[in-house]
PDB file of C-alpha atoms and ligand atoms in Angstrom:
ATOM      1  CA  UNK K   1     -18.505 -18.127   6.637  1.00  0.00           C
ATOM      2  CA  UNK K   2     -21.044 -17.121   8.834  1.00  0.00           C
ATOM      3  CA  UNK K   3     -18.705 -17.044  11.747  1.00  0.00           C
ATOM      4  CA  UNK K   4     -16.570 -14.459   9.440  1.00  0.00           C
ATOM      5  CA  UNK K   5     -19.443 -12.199   8.822  1.00  0.00           C
ATOM      6  CA  UNK K   6     -20.544 -12.180  12.194  1.00  0.00           C
ATOM      7  CA  UNK K   7     -16.888 -10.809  13.086  1.00  0.00           C
ATOM      8  CA  UNK K   8     -16.968  -8.343  10.235  1.00  0.00           C
ATOM      9  CA  UNK K   9     -20.180  -6.871  11.460  1.00  0.00           C
ATOM     10  CA  UNK K  10     -19.123  -6.338  14.876  1.00  0.00           C
ATOM     11  CA  UNK K  11     -15.934  -4.712  13.369  1.00  0.00           C
ATOM     12  CA  UNK K  12     -18.609  -2.631  11.784  1.00  0.00           C
ATOM     13  CA  UNK K  13     -20.237  -1.833  15.114  1.00  0.00           C
ATOM     14  CA  UNK K  14     -16.906  -1.218  16.381  1.00  0.00           C
ATOM     15  CA  UNK K  15     -16.446   1.604  13.680  1.00  0.00           C
ATOM     16  CA  UNK K  16     -15.481   0.209  10.599  1.00  0.00           C
ATOM     17  CA  UNK K  17     -17.525   1.714   7.748  1.00  0.00           C
ATOM     18  CA  UNK K  18     -20.551  -0.437   6.338  1.00  0.00           C
ATOM     19  CA  UNK K  19     -18.727  -0.003   2.975  1.00  0.00           C
ATOM     20  CA  UNK K  20     -15.273  -2.092   4.329  1.00  0.00           C
ATOM     21  CA  UNK K  21     -18.063  -4.564   6.145  1.00  0.00           C
ATOM     22  CA  UNK K  22     -19.776  -5.229   2.452  1.00  0.00           C
ATOM     23  CA  UNK K  23     -16.022  -6.174   0.908  1.00  0.00           C
ATOM     24  CA  UNK K  24     -14.969  -8.526   3.758  1.00  0.00           C
ATOM     25  CA  UNK K  25     -18.211 -10.348   3.492  1.00  0.00           C
ATOM     26  CA  UNK K  26     -17.724 -10.380  -0.407  1.00  0.00           C
ATOM     27  CA  UNK K  27     -14.100 -11.274  -0.019  1.00  0.00           C
ATOM     28  CA  UNK K  28     -14.943 -14.455   2.034  1.00  0.00           C
ATOM     29  CA  UNK K  29     -17.845 -15.248   0.084  1.00  0.00           C
ATOM     30  CA  UNK K  30     -15.555 -15.257  -3.389  1.00  0.00           C
ATOM     31  CA  UNK K  31     -12.969 -17.972  -2.358  1.00  0.00           C
ATOM     32  CA  UNK K  32     -13.211 -21.195  -4.022  1.00  0.00           C
ATOM     33  CA  UNK K  33     -14.926 -24.274  -1.611  1.00  0.00           C
ATOM     34  CA  UNK K  34     -11.521 -25.552  -0.083  1.00  0.00           C
ATOM     35  CA  UNK K  35     -10.502 -22.032   0.766  1.00  0.00           C
ATOM     36  CA  UNK K  36     -13.959 -21.124   1.983  1.00  0.00           C
ATOM     37  CA  UNK K  37     -13.712 -24.066   4.463  1.00  0.00           C
ATOM     38  CA  UNK K  38     -10.514 -22.809   5.739  1.00  0.00           C
ATOM     39  CA  UNK K  39     -11.742 -19.229   5.696  1.00  0.00           C
ATOM     40  CA  UNK K  40     -14.516 -20.438   8.050  1.00  0.00           C
ATOM     41  CA  UNK K  41     -11.950 -20.982  10.529  1.00  0.00           C
ATOM     42  CA  UNK K  42      -9.764 -18.151  10.323  1.00  0.00           C
ATOM     43  CA  UNK K  43      -9.646 -14.457   8.844  1.00  0.00           C
ATOM     44  CA  UNK K  44      -7.869 -13.936   5.323  1.00  0.00           C
ATOM     45  CA  UNK K  45      -4.210 -13.635   5.420  1.00  0.00           C
ATOM     46  CA  UNK K  46      -2.634 -10.548   4.339  1.00  0.00           C
ATOM     47  CA  UNK K  47       1.212 -10.365   3.776  1.00  0.00           C
ATOM     48  CA  UNK K  48       2.735  -6.553   4.103  1.00  0.00           C
ATOM     49  CA  UNK K  49       5.925  -6.126   2.871  1.00  0.00           C
ATOM     50  CA  UNK K  50       7.802  -3.124   3.733  1.00  0.00           C
ATOM     51  CA  UNK K  51       5.170  -3.673   6.996  1.00  0.00           C
ATOM     52  CA  UNK K  52       7.438  -1.544   9.490  1.00  0.00           C
ATOM     53  CA  UNK K  53       7.868   1.655   7.068  1.00  0.00           C
ATOM     54  CA  UNK K  54       5.908   4.800   7.038  1.00  0.00           C
ATOM     55  CA  UNK K  55       3.104   3.458   4.738  1.00  0.00           C
ATOM     56  CA  UNK K  56       3.336  -0.316   5.271  1.00  0.00           C
ATOM     57  CA  UNK K  57       2.588   0.358   9.161  1.00  0.00           C
ATOM     58  CA  UNK K  58      -0.695   2.067   8.242  1.00  0.00           C
ATOM     59  CA  UNK K  59      -1.736  -0.676   5.898  1.00  0.00           C
ATOM     60  CA  UNK K  60      -1.067  -3.137   8.749  1.00  0.00           C
ATOM     61  CA  UNK K  61      -3.013  -0.919  11.078  1.00  0.00           C
ATOM     62  CA  UNK K  62      -5.848  -0.971   8.652  1.00  0.00           C
ATOM     63  CA  UNK K  63      -5.521  -4.332   7.882  1.00  0.00           C
ATOM     64  CA  UNK K  64      -5.785  -5.244  11.610  1.00  0.00           C
ATOM     65  CA  UNK K  65      -8.838  -2.909  12.395  1.00  0.00           C
ATOM     66  CA  UNK K  66     -10.525  -4.981   9.140  1.00  0.00           C
ATOM     67  CA  UNK K  67     -10.275  -8.056  11.004  1.00  0.00           C
ATOM     68  CA  UNK K  68      -7.238  -9.718   9.012  1.00  0.00           C
ATOM     69  CA  UNK K  69      -4.343 -12.103   9.901  1.00  0.00           C
ATOM     70  CA  UNK K  70      -1.607  -9.551   8.942  1.00  0.00           C
ATOM     71  CA  UNK K  71       1.985 -10.890   8.406  1.00  0.00           C
ATOM     72  CA  UNK K  72       4.289  -7.842   8.006  1.00  0.00           C
ATOM     73  CA  UNK K  73       7.922  -8.479   6.058  1.00  0.00           C
ATOM     74  CA  UNK K  74      10.861  -6.432   6.347  1.00  0.00           C
ATOM     75  CA  UNK K  75      14.544  -6.882   6.419  1.00  0.00           C
ATOM     76  CA  UNK K  76      15.145  -6.649  10.140  1.00  0.00           C
ATOM     77  CA  UNK K  77      11.879  -8.518  11.109  1.00  0.00           C
ATOM     78  CA  UNK K  78      11.093  -6.002  13.859  1.00  0.00           C
ATOM     79  CA  UNK K  79       7.935  -4.426  14.633  1.00  0.00           C
ATOM     80  CA  UNK K  80       7.638  -0.286  14.030  1.00  0.00           C
ATOM     81  CA  UNK K  81       8.471   1.847  16.909  1.00  0.00           C
ATOM     82  CA  UNK K  82       4.816   2.685  17.316  1.00  0.00           C
ATOM     83  CA  UNK K  83       3.088   1.902  20.699  1.00  0.00           C
ATOM     84  CA  UNK K  84      -0.191   1.390  19.270  1.00  0.00           C
ATOM     85  CA  UNK K  85      -2.160  -1.571  20.210  1.00  0.00           C
ATOM     86  CA  UNK K  86      -2.678  -3.048  16.822  1.00  0.00           C
ATOM     87  CA  UNK K  87       1.307  -3.646  16.707  1.00  0.00           C
ATOM     88  CA  UNK K  88       0.688  -6.726  18.876  1.00  0.00           C
ATOM     89  CA  UNK K  89      -1.778  -8.216  16.287  1.00  0.00           C
ATOM     90  CA  UNK K  90       0.599  -8.519  13.484  1.00  0.00           C
ATOM     91  CA  UNK K  91       3.010 -11.579  13.198  1.00  0.00           C
ATOM     92  CA  UNK K  92       6.324  -9.703  12.624  1.00  0.00           C
ATOM     93  CA  UNK K  93       8.608 -11.587  10.295  1.00  0.00           C
ATOM     94  CA  UNK K  94      11.710 -11.326   8.363  1.00  0.00           C
ATOM     95  CA  UNK K  95      12.391 -11.404   4.832  1.00  0.00           C
ATOM     96  CA  UNK K  96      14.407  -9.783   1.800  1.00  0.00           C
ATOM     97  CA  UNK K  97      12.580  -9.117  -1.114  1.00  0.00           C
ATOM     98  CA  UNK K  98      15.583  -9.672  -3.135  1.00  0.00           C
ATOM     99  CA  UNK K  99      15.829 -13.164  -1.521  1.00  0.00           C
ATOM    100  CA  UNK K 100      12.933 -15.285  -2.635  1.00  0.00           C
ATOM    101  CA  UNK K 101      14.089 -18.186  -0.198  1.00  0.00           C
ATOM    102  CA  UNK K 102      14.166 -15.915   2.670  1.00  0.00           C
ATOM    103  CA  UNK K 103      10.534 -15.045   2.525  1.00  0.00           C
ATOM    104  CA  UNK K 104       8.803 -17.687   0.294  1.00  0.00           C
ATOM    105  CA  UNK K 105       7.112 -19.296   3.822  1.00  0.00           C
ATOM    106  CA  UNK K 106       5.468 -16.037   4.815  1.00  0.00           C
ATOM    107  CA  UNK K 107       3.491 -16.454   1.367  1.00  0.00           C
ATOM    108  CA  UNK K 108       2.086 -20.050   2.342  1.00  0.00           C
ATOM    109  CA  UNK K 109      -1.625 -19.554   2.542  1.00  0.00           C
ATOM    110  CA  UNK K 110      -1.753 -15.927   2.068  1.00  0.00           C
ATOM    111  CA  UNK K 111      -4.819 -14.788   0.212  1.00  0.00           C
ATOM    112  CA  UNK K 112      -3.107 -11.013  -0.778  1.00  0.00           C
ATOM    113  CA  UNK K 113       0.025  -9.082  -0.797  1.00  0.00           C
ATOM    114  CA  UNK K 114       0.875  -5.642  -0.163  1.00  0.00           C
ATOM    115  CA  UNK K 115       4.242  -4.543  -1.043  1.00  0.00           C
ATOM    116  CA  UNK K 116       5.226  -1.219   0.076  1.00  0.00           C
ATOM    117  CA  UNK K 117       8.698  -1.658  -0.600  1.00  0.00           C
ATOM    118  CA  UNK K 118      10.705   1.124  -2.580  1.00  0.00           C
ATOM    119  CA  UNK K 119      13.345   3.586  -1.702  1.00  0.00           C
ATOM    120  CA  UNK K 120      15.396   6.694  -2.706  1.00  0.00           C
ATOM    121  CA  UNK K 121      19.523   6.345  -2.907  1.00  0.00           C
ATOM    122  CA  UNK K 122      21.967   5.895  -6.252  1.00  0.00           C
ATOM    123  CA  UNK K 123      20.515   5.170  -9.338  1.00  0.00           C
ATOM    124  CA  UNK K 124      21.165   1.469  -8.794  1.00  0.00           C
ATOM    125  CA  UNK K 125      19.988   1.498  -5.870  1.00  0.00           C
ATOM    126  CA  UNK K 126      16.486   2.932  -6.683  1.00  0.00           C
ATOM    127  CA  UNK K 127      16.256   0.281  -9.649  1.00  0.00           C
ATOM    128  CA  UNK K 128      17.112  -2.514  -7.476  1.00  0.00           C
ATOM    129  CA  UNK K 129      14.486  -1.893  -4.682  1.00  0.00           C
ATOM    130  CA  UNK K 130      11.936  -0.287  -6.391  1.00  0.00           C
ATOM    131  CA  UNK K 131      12.041  -2.434  -9.472  1.00  0.00           C
ATOM    132  CA  UNK K 132      13.911  -5.671  -9.024  1.00  0.00           C
ATOM    133  CA  UNK K 133      12.689  -6.234  -5.363  1.00  0.00           C
ATOM    134  CA  UNK K 134       9.022  -5.775  -6.217  1.00  0.00           C
ATOM    135  CA  UNK K 135       9.151  -8.109  -9.271  1.00  0.00           C
ATOM    136  CA  UNK K 136      10.779 -10.588  -7.321  1.00  0.00           C
ATOM    137  CA  UNK K 137       7.771 -10.480  -4.945  1.00  0.00           C
ATOM    138  CA  UNK K 138       5.234 -10.327  -7.641  1.00  0.00           C
ATOM    139  CA  UNK K 139       6.947 -13.626  -9.310  1.00  0.00           C
ATOM    140  CA  UNK K 140       7.183 -15.386  -5.997  1.00  0.00           C
ATOM    141  CA  UNK K 141       3.250 -14.538  -5.005  1.00  0.00           C
ATOM    142  CA  UNK K 142       2.130 -15.765  -8.232  1.00  0.00           C
ATOM    143  CA  UNK K 143       4.144 -19.084  -7.998  1.00  0.00           C
ATOM    144  CA  UNK K 144       2.633 -19.273  -4.300  1.00  0.00           C
ATOM    145  CA  UNK K 145      -0.885 -19.161  -5.437  1.00  0.00           C
ATOM    146  CA  UNK K 146      -1.692 -15.764  -3.802  1.00  0.00           C
ATOM    147  CA  UNK K 147      -4.956 -14.230  -5.435  1.00  0.00           C
ATOM    148  CA  UNK K 148      -4.328 -10.558  -5.330  1.00  0.00           C
ATOM    149  CA  UNK K 149      -1.261  -8.208  -5.088  1.00  0.00           C
ATOM    150  CA  UNK K 150      -1.221  -4.698  -4.451  1.00  0.00           C
ATOM    151  CA  UNK K 151       2.078  -2.413  -5.271  1.00  0.00           C
ATOM    152  CA  UNK K 152       2.192   1.168  -3.695  1.00  0.00           C
ATOM    153  CA  UNK K 153       3.898   2.691  -6.780  1.00  0.00           C
ATOM    154  CA  UNK K 154       4.258   6.666  -7.337  1.00  0.00           C
ATOM    155  CA  UNK K 155       2.861   9.381  -9.502  1.00  0.00           C
ATOM    156  CA  UNK K 156       5.877  10.709 -11.737  1.00  0.00           C
ATOM    157  CA  UNK K 157       5.561  14.362 -11.730  1.00  0.00           C
ATOM    158  CA  UNK K 158       5.773  16.392 -14.917  1.00  0.00           C
ATOM    159  CA  UNK K 159       9.152  18.126 -14.051  1.00  0.00           C
ATOM    160  CA  UNK K 160      11.524  18.451 -17.380  1.00  0.00           C
ATOM    161  CA  UNK K 161      14.888  16.322 -16.661  1.00  0.00           C
ATOM    162  CA  UNK K 162      13.599  14.270 -13.581  1.00  0.00           C
ATOM    163  CA  UNK K 163      14.790  11.435 -15.034  1.00  0.00           C
ATOM    164  CA  UNK K 164      18.333  12.755 -14.601  1.00  0.00           C
ATOM    165  CA  UNK K 165      17.572  12.765 -10.716  1.00  0.00           C
ATOM    166  CA  UNK K 166      15.342  10.034 -10.372  1.00  0.00           C
ATOM    167  CA  UNK K 167      15.712   7.793 -13.571  1.00  0.00           C
ATOM    168  CA  UNK K 168      16.186   4.669 -11.396  1.00  0.00           C
ATOM    169  CA  UNK K 169      13.198   5.184  -8.931  1.00  0.00           C
ATOM    170  CA  UNK K 170      10.827   5.890 -12.178  1.00  0.00           C
ATOM    171  CA  UNK K 171      12.413   2.775 -14.279  1.00  0.00           C
ATOM    172  CA  UNK K 172      11.966   0.705 -11.090  1.00  0.00           C
ATOM    173  CA  UNK K 173       8.553   1.834 -10.623  1.00  0.00           C
ATOM    174  CA  UNK K 174       7.461   0.949 -14.193  1.00  0.00           C
ATOM    175  CA  UNK K 175       9.634  -2.620 -13.997  1.00  0.00           C
ATOM    176  CA  UNK K 176       7.186  -3.505 -11.320  1.00  0.00           C
ATOM    177  CA  UNK K 177       4.026  -2.504 -12.586  1.00  0.00           C
ATOM    178  CA  UNK K 178       4.580  -4.244 -15.887  1.00  0.00           C
ATOM    179  CA  UNK K 179       5.406  -7.596 -13.536  1.00  0.00           C
ATOM    180  CA  UNK K 180       2.037  -6.876 -11.855  1.00  0.00           C
ATOM    181  CA  UNK K 181       0.399  -6.582 -15.299  1.00  0.00           C
ATOM    182  CA  UNK K 182       2.001  -9.802 -16.259  1.00  0.00           C
ATOM    183  CA  UNK K 183       1.455 -11.930 -13.664  1.00  0.00           C
ATOM    184  CA  UNK K 184      -2.063 -10.486 -11.941  1.00  0.00           C
ATOM    185  CA  UNK K 185      -3.676  -9.082 -14.696  1.00  0.00           C
ATOM    186  CA  UNK K 186      -6.868  -9.069 -13.445  1.00  0.00           C
ATOM    187  CA  UNK K 187      -6.414  -9.085  -9.641  1.00  0.00           C
ATOM    188  CA  UNK K 188      -2.996  -6.591  -9.494  1.00  0.00           C
ATOM    189  CA  UNK K 189      -3.733  -3.092  -8.324  1.00  0.00           C
ATOM    190  CA  UNK K 190      -0.645  -0.332  -8.597  1.00  0.00           C
ATOM    191  CA  UNK K 191      -1.315   2.788  -6.416  1.00  0.00           C
ATOM    192  CA  UNK K 192       0.196   5.775  -7.742  1.00  0.00           C
ATOM    193  CA  UNK K 193       0.221   8.350  -4.711  1.00  0.00           C
ATOM    194  CA  UNK K 194       2.058  11.699  -5.165  1.00  0.00           C
ATOM    195  CA  UNK K 195       3.148  12.854  -1.822  1.00  0.00           C
ATOM    196  CA  UNK K 196       1.838  11.010   1.154  1.00  0.00           C
ATOM    197  CA  UNK K 197       1.474  12.665   4.430  1.00  0.00           C
ATOM    198  CA  UNK K 198       0.770  11.814   7.839  1.00  0.00           C
ATOM    199  CA  UNK K 199       2.473  10.557  11.154  1.00  0.00           C
ATOM    200  CA  UNK K 200       5.819   9.709  10.908  1.00  0.00           C
ATOM    201  CA  UNK K 201       7.300   7.643  13.862  1.00  0.00           C
ATOM    202  CA  UNK K 202      10.989   8.630  13.832  1.00  0.00           C
ATOM    203  CA  UNK K 203      11.748   7.302  17.565  1.00  0.00           C
ATOM    204  CA  UNK K 204       9.937   5.595  20.390  1.00  0.00           C
ATOM    205  CA  UNK K 205       9.224   9.226  21.870  1.00  0.00           C
ATOM    206  CA  UNK K 206       9.279  11.400  18.661  1.00  0.00           C
ATOM    207  CA  UNK K 207       6.525  11.486  15.846  1.00  0.00           C
ATOM    208  CA  UNK K 208       6.580  14.036  13.231  1.00  0.00           C
ATOM    209  CA  UNK K 209       3.399  15.407  12.232  1.00  0.00           C
ATOM    210  CA  UNK K 210       3.844  15.675   8.793  1.00  0.00           C
ATOM    211  CA  UNK K 211      -0.038  16.490   8.183  1.00  0.00           C
ATOM    212  CA  UNK K 212       0.428  20.065   9.452  1.00  0.00           C
ATOM    213  CA  UNK K 213       2.383  20.919   5.853  1.00  0.00           C
ATOM    214  CA  UNK K 214       0.214  18.776   3.493  1.00  0.00           C
ATOM    215  CA  UNK K 215      -3.196  19.346   4.705  1.00  0.00           C
ATOM    216  CA  UNK K 216      -3.630  22.928   3.711  1.00  0.00           C
ATOM    217  CA  UNK K 217      -2.410  22.379   0.411  1.00  0.00           C
ATOM    218  CA  UNK K 218      -4.993  19.059  -0.142  1.00  0.00           C
ATOM    219  CA  UNK K 219      -7.660  21.329   1.059  1.00  0.00           C
ATOM    220  CA  UNK K 220      -6.721  24.008  -1.644  1.00  0.00           C
ATOM    221  CA  UNK K 221      -6.488  21.729  -4.381  1.00  0.00           C
ATOM    222  CA  UNK K 222      -9.980  20.308  -3.138  1.00  0.00           C
ATOM    223  CA  UNK K 223     -11.572  23.883  -3.496  1.00  0.00           C
ATOM    224  CA  UNK K 224      -9.868  24.142  -6.991  1.00  0.00           C
ATOM    225  CA  UNK K 225     -11.792  21.020  -8.396  1.00  0.00           C
ATOM    226  CA  UNK K 226     -10.129  17.946  -9.746  1.00  0.00           C
ATOM    227  CA  UNK K 227     -10.313  19.296 -13.067  1.00  0.00           C
ATOM    228  CA  UNK K 228      -8.875  22.822 -12.812  1.00  0.00           C
ATOM    229  CA  UNK K 229      -6.035  21.024 -10.538  1.00  0.00           C
ATOM    230  CA  UNK K 230      -5.256  18.239 -12.982  1.00  0.00           C
ATOM    231  CA  UNK K 231      -5.197  20.603 -16.084  1.00  0.00           C
ATOM    232  CA  UNK K 232      -2.601  22.678 -13.932  1.00  0.00           C
ATOM    233  CA  UNK K 233      -0.780  19.580 -13.005  1.00  0.00           C
ATOM    234  CA  UNK K 234      -0.176  19.297 -16.733  1.00  0.00           C
ATOM    235  CA  UNK K 235       2.281  22.266 -16.772  1.00  0.00           C
ATOM    236  CA  UNK K 236       5.762  21.598 -17.158  1.00  0.00           C
ATOM    237  CA  UNK K 237       7.889  22.001 -13.794  1.00  0.00           C
ATOM    238  CA  UNK K 238       5.388  24.213 -11.801  1.00  0.00           C
ATOM    239  CA  UNK K 239       2.685  21.583 -12.599  1.00  0.00           C
ATOM    240  CA  UNK K 240       4.168  19.465  -9.315  1.00  0.00           C
ATOM    241  CA  UNK K 241       2.448  21.625  -7.226  1.00  0.00           C
ATOM    242  CA  UNK K 242      -0.809  20.739  -8.269  1.00  0.00           C
ATOM    243  CA  UNK K 243      -0.478  17.214  -7.724  1.00  0.00           C
ATOM    244  CA  UNK K 244      -2.320  16.607  -4.596  1.00  0.00           C
ATOM    245  CA  UNK K 245      -1.144  15.180  -1.476  1.00  0.00           C
ATOM    246  CA  UNK K 246      -2.762  12.242   0.304  1.00  0.00           C
ATOM    247  CA  UNK K 247      -2.980  11.207   3.886  1.00  0.00           C
ATOM    248  CA  UNK K 248      -1.156   7.595   4.787  1.00  0.00           C
ATOM    249  CA  UNK K 249      -4.440   6.621   6.009  1.00  0.00           C
ATOM    250  CA  UNK K 250      -6.309   7.098   2.703  1.00  0.00           C
ATOM    251  CA  UNK K 251      -3.602   5.232   0.898  1.00  0.00           C
ATOM    252  CA  UNK K 252      -3.535   2.311   3.576  1.00  0.00           C
ATOM    253  CA  UNK K 253      -7.436   2.140   3.245  1.00  0.00           C
ATOM    254  CA  UNK K 254      -7.435   1.800  -0.529  1.00  0.00           C
ATOM    255  CA  UNK K 255      -4.561  -0.388  -0.251  1.00  0.00           C
ATOM    256  CA  UNK K 256      -6.334  -3.040   1.963  1.00  0.00           C
ATOM    257  CA  UNK K 257      -9.696  -2.813   0.217  1.00  0.00           C
ATOM    258  CA  UNK K 258      -7.630  -3.432  -3.235  1.00  0.00           C
ATOM    259  CA  UNK K 259      -6.079  -6.359  -1.442  1.00  0.00           C
ATOM    260  CA  UNK K 260      -9.144  -7.856  -0.524  1.00  0.00           C
ATOM    261  CA  UNK K 261     -12.142  -6.744  -2.245  1.00  0.00           C
ATOM    262  CA  UNK K 262     -12.773  -8.730  -5.458  1.00  0.00           C
ATOM    263  CA  UNK K 263     -14.757  -6.221  -6.835  1.00  0.00           C
ATOM    264  CA  UNK K 264     -11.620  -3.637  -7.519  1.00  0.00           C
ATOM    265  CA  UNK K 265     -10.417  -4.286 -10.753  1.00  0.00           C
ATOM    266  CA  UNK K 266      -6.551  -4.929 -12.017  1.00  0.00           C
ATOM    267  CA  UNK K 267      -5.147  -1.932 -13.096  1.00  0.00           C
ATOM    268  CA  UNK K 268      -4.256   1.560 -11.430  1.00  0.00           C
ATOM    269  CA  UNK K 269      -5.616   3.640  -9.043  1.00  0.00           C
ATOM    270  CA  UNK K 270      -3.984   7.275 -10.104  1.00  0.00           C
ATOM    271  CA  UNK K 271      -3.331  10.203  -7.979  1.00  0.00           C
ATOM    272  CA  UNK K 272      -6.435  11.953  -8.754  1.00  0.00           C
ATOM    273  CA  UNK K 273      -8.671   8.479  -7.989  1.00  0.00           C
ATOM    274  CA  UNK K 274      -6.730   8.620  -4.411  1.00  0.00           C
ATOM    275  CA  UNK K 275      -7.354  12.192  -3.851  1.00  0.00           C
ATOM    276  CA  UNK K 276     -11.004  11.725  -4.614  1.00  0.00           C
ATOM    277  CA  UNK K 277     -11.385   9.039  -1.843  1.00  0.00           C
ATOM    278  CA  UNK K 278      -9.988  11.564   0.715  1.00  0.00           C
ATOM    279  CA  UNK K 279     -13.286  13.528   0.363  1.00  0.00           C
TER     280      UNK K 279
HETATM  281  N1  LIG S 301       6.474   8.314   1.502  1.00  0.00           N
HETATM  282  C1  LIG S 301       5.941   8.903   0.489  1.00  0.00           C
HETATM  283  O1  LIG S 301       5.638  10.241   0.517  1.00  0.00           O
HETATM  284  C2  LIG S 301       5.809   8.413  -1.090  1.00  0.00           C
HETATM  285  C3  LIG S 301       5.244   9.114  -1.607  1.00  0.00           C
HETATM  286  C4  LIG S 301       4.614   8.001  -3.096  1.00  0.00           C
HETATM  287  C5  LIG S 301       4.913   6.520  -3.043  1.00  0.00           C
HETATM  288  N2  LIG S 301       5.641   6.052  -2.038  1.00  0.00           N
HETATM  289  C6  LIG S 301       5.973   4.403  -2.226  1.00  0.00           C
HETATM  290  O2  LIG S 301       5.240   4.091  -0.881  1.00  0.00           O
HETATM  291  C7  LIG S 301       6.036   3.015  -0.629  1.00  0.00           C
HETATM  292  C8  LIG S 301       6.454   2.866   0.887  1.00  0.00           C
HETATM  293  O3  LIG S 301       7.303   4.242   1.217  1.00  0.00           O
HETATM  294  P1  LIG S 301       7.769   4.423   2.706  1.00  0.00           P
HETATM  295  O4  LIG S 301       7.617   6.118   2.823  1.00  0.00           O
HETATM  296  O5  LIG S 301       6.535   4.010   3.627  1.00  0.00           O
HETATM  297  O6  LIG S 301       9.067   3.685   2.925  1.00  0.00           O
HETATM  298  P2  LIG S 301       9.801   3.730   4.180  1.00  0.00           P
HETATM  299  O7  LIG S 301       9.360   4.024   5.409  1.00  0.00           O
HETATM  300  O8  LIG S 301      11.300   3.820   3.866  1.00  0.00           O
HETATM  301  O9  LIG S 301       9.398   2.024   4.349  1.00  0.00           O
HETATM  302  C9  LIG S 301       9.926   1.331   3.435  1.00  0.00           C
HETATM  303  C10 LIG S 301       9.932  -0.520   3.904  1.00  0.00           C
HETATM  304  O10 LIG S 301      10.536  -1.389   3.370  1.00  0.00           O
HETATM  305  C11 LIG S 301      11.454  -2.400   3.731  1.00  0.00           C
HETATM  306  N3  LIG S 301      12.440  -2.817   2.833  1.00  0.00           N
HETATM  307  C12 LIG S 301      13.082  -2.130   2.184  1.00  0.00           C
HETATM  308  N4  LIG S 301      13.960  -3.035   1.102  1.00  0.00           N
HETATM  309  C13 LIG S 301      13.387  -4.184   1.733  1.00  0.00           C
HETATM  310  C14 LIG S 301      13.716  -5.529   1.215  1.00  0.00           C
HETATM  311  N5  LIG S 301      14.820  -5.353   0.512  1.00  0.00           N
HETATM  312  N6  LIG S 301      13.120  -6.280   1.527  1.00  0.00           N
HETATM  313  C15 LIG S 301      12.261  -6.337   2.515  1.00  0.00           C
HETATM  314  N7  LIG S 301      11.944  -5.231   3.059  1.00  0.00           N
HETATM  315  C16 LIG S 301      12.408  -4.106   2.806  1.00  0.00           C
HETATM  316  C17 LIG S 301      11.662  -1.426   4.992  1.00  0.00           C
HETATM  317  O11 LIG S 301      12.366  -1.993   6.397  1.00  0.00           O
HETATM  318  P3  LIG S 301      13.717  -3.054   6.686  1.00  0.00           P
HETATM  319  O12 LIG S 301      14.735  -1.513   6.281  1.00  0.00           O
HETATM  320  O13 LIG S 301      13.629  -3.025   7.790  1.00  0.00           O
HETATM  321  O14 LIG S 301      13.830  -3.911   5.453  1.00  0.00           O
HETATM  322  C18 LIG S 301      10.779  -0.400   5.422  1.00  0.00           C
HETATM  323  O15 LIG S 301       9.790  -1.078   6.056  1.00  0.00           O
HETATM  324  C19 LIG S 301       7.459   3.101  -1.597  1.00  0.00           C
HETATM  325  O16 LIG S 301       7.244   1.898  -2.746  1.00  0.00           O
HETATM  326  C20 LIG S 301       7.558   4.501  -2.337  1.00  0.00           C
HETATM  327  O17 LIG S 301       7.963   4.768  -3.432  1.00  0.00           O
HETATM  328  C21 LIG S 301       6.038   7.060  -1.242  1.00  0.00           C
END
């Protein structure tokens, strides 16, 4: 453990926050005798499902920078298009969340899982990929003895009739959150961001800087103050405009911390708590 603490401290000196170093140390010391012995030899293992996607790749980057042993899983098993150096520190693996036999070996020895699997599409596709795929991961992680599970869910805005368009998406998210509560009541955390902004790498030579569109909205809502923005967000239809967007870096930081810090309680981290993290 001392060895790991030194490593965490070294990361801190390279720019990681003192807060992160504290949770790294807490996470290591919280393990039982057997796993703390193995933890003395290597860092905790975090498995990121959807690790090559927009949110998942930022979660992998944050986890690598926090000194974790990171496995990024997706159906293709390939790394993301980003050329950043952290990509080489992740083990990229193939696995389909809907087929437990395809990913169960990646869960062996895992301390925590972050799922960034979700999609839009037909109602049936949305129900399957937001719901069934994540329920399958949550059940498999529980069976494999994984200690903590973080699910990137979503804030559903107050728009009349939204169910007609996004019913499968909404019910899928609800099913996954329900499975998380059932199987990881004290150590499962669902993040509910609204719009997530940040650089989206769409090809090896094209990155869309989506932050330019969202950053001014985020700043404006911060100036309104959380209470006023929250009340405005309750107004049907127009209220959706007052739901704060959050940067992908903040989502990734909160996700990794929720996955590794035993001090983060099970439950939901909502869009307002995420917005507060951005300040
Ligand atoms: N982006 C936003 O603004 C936003 C806002 C609120 C909430 N969210 C939520 O955040 C999560 C991540 O969103 P994102 O924008 O990062 O999505 P994304 O870029 O489309 O990434 C999704 C990832 O999941 C993988 N995947 C899909 N189906 C899979 C399966 N059956 N088994 C294994 N891997 C699978 C995909 O890779 P392969 O295709 O290679 O498998 C991809 O890496 C989603 O749950 C989404 O609902 C996103």
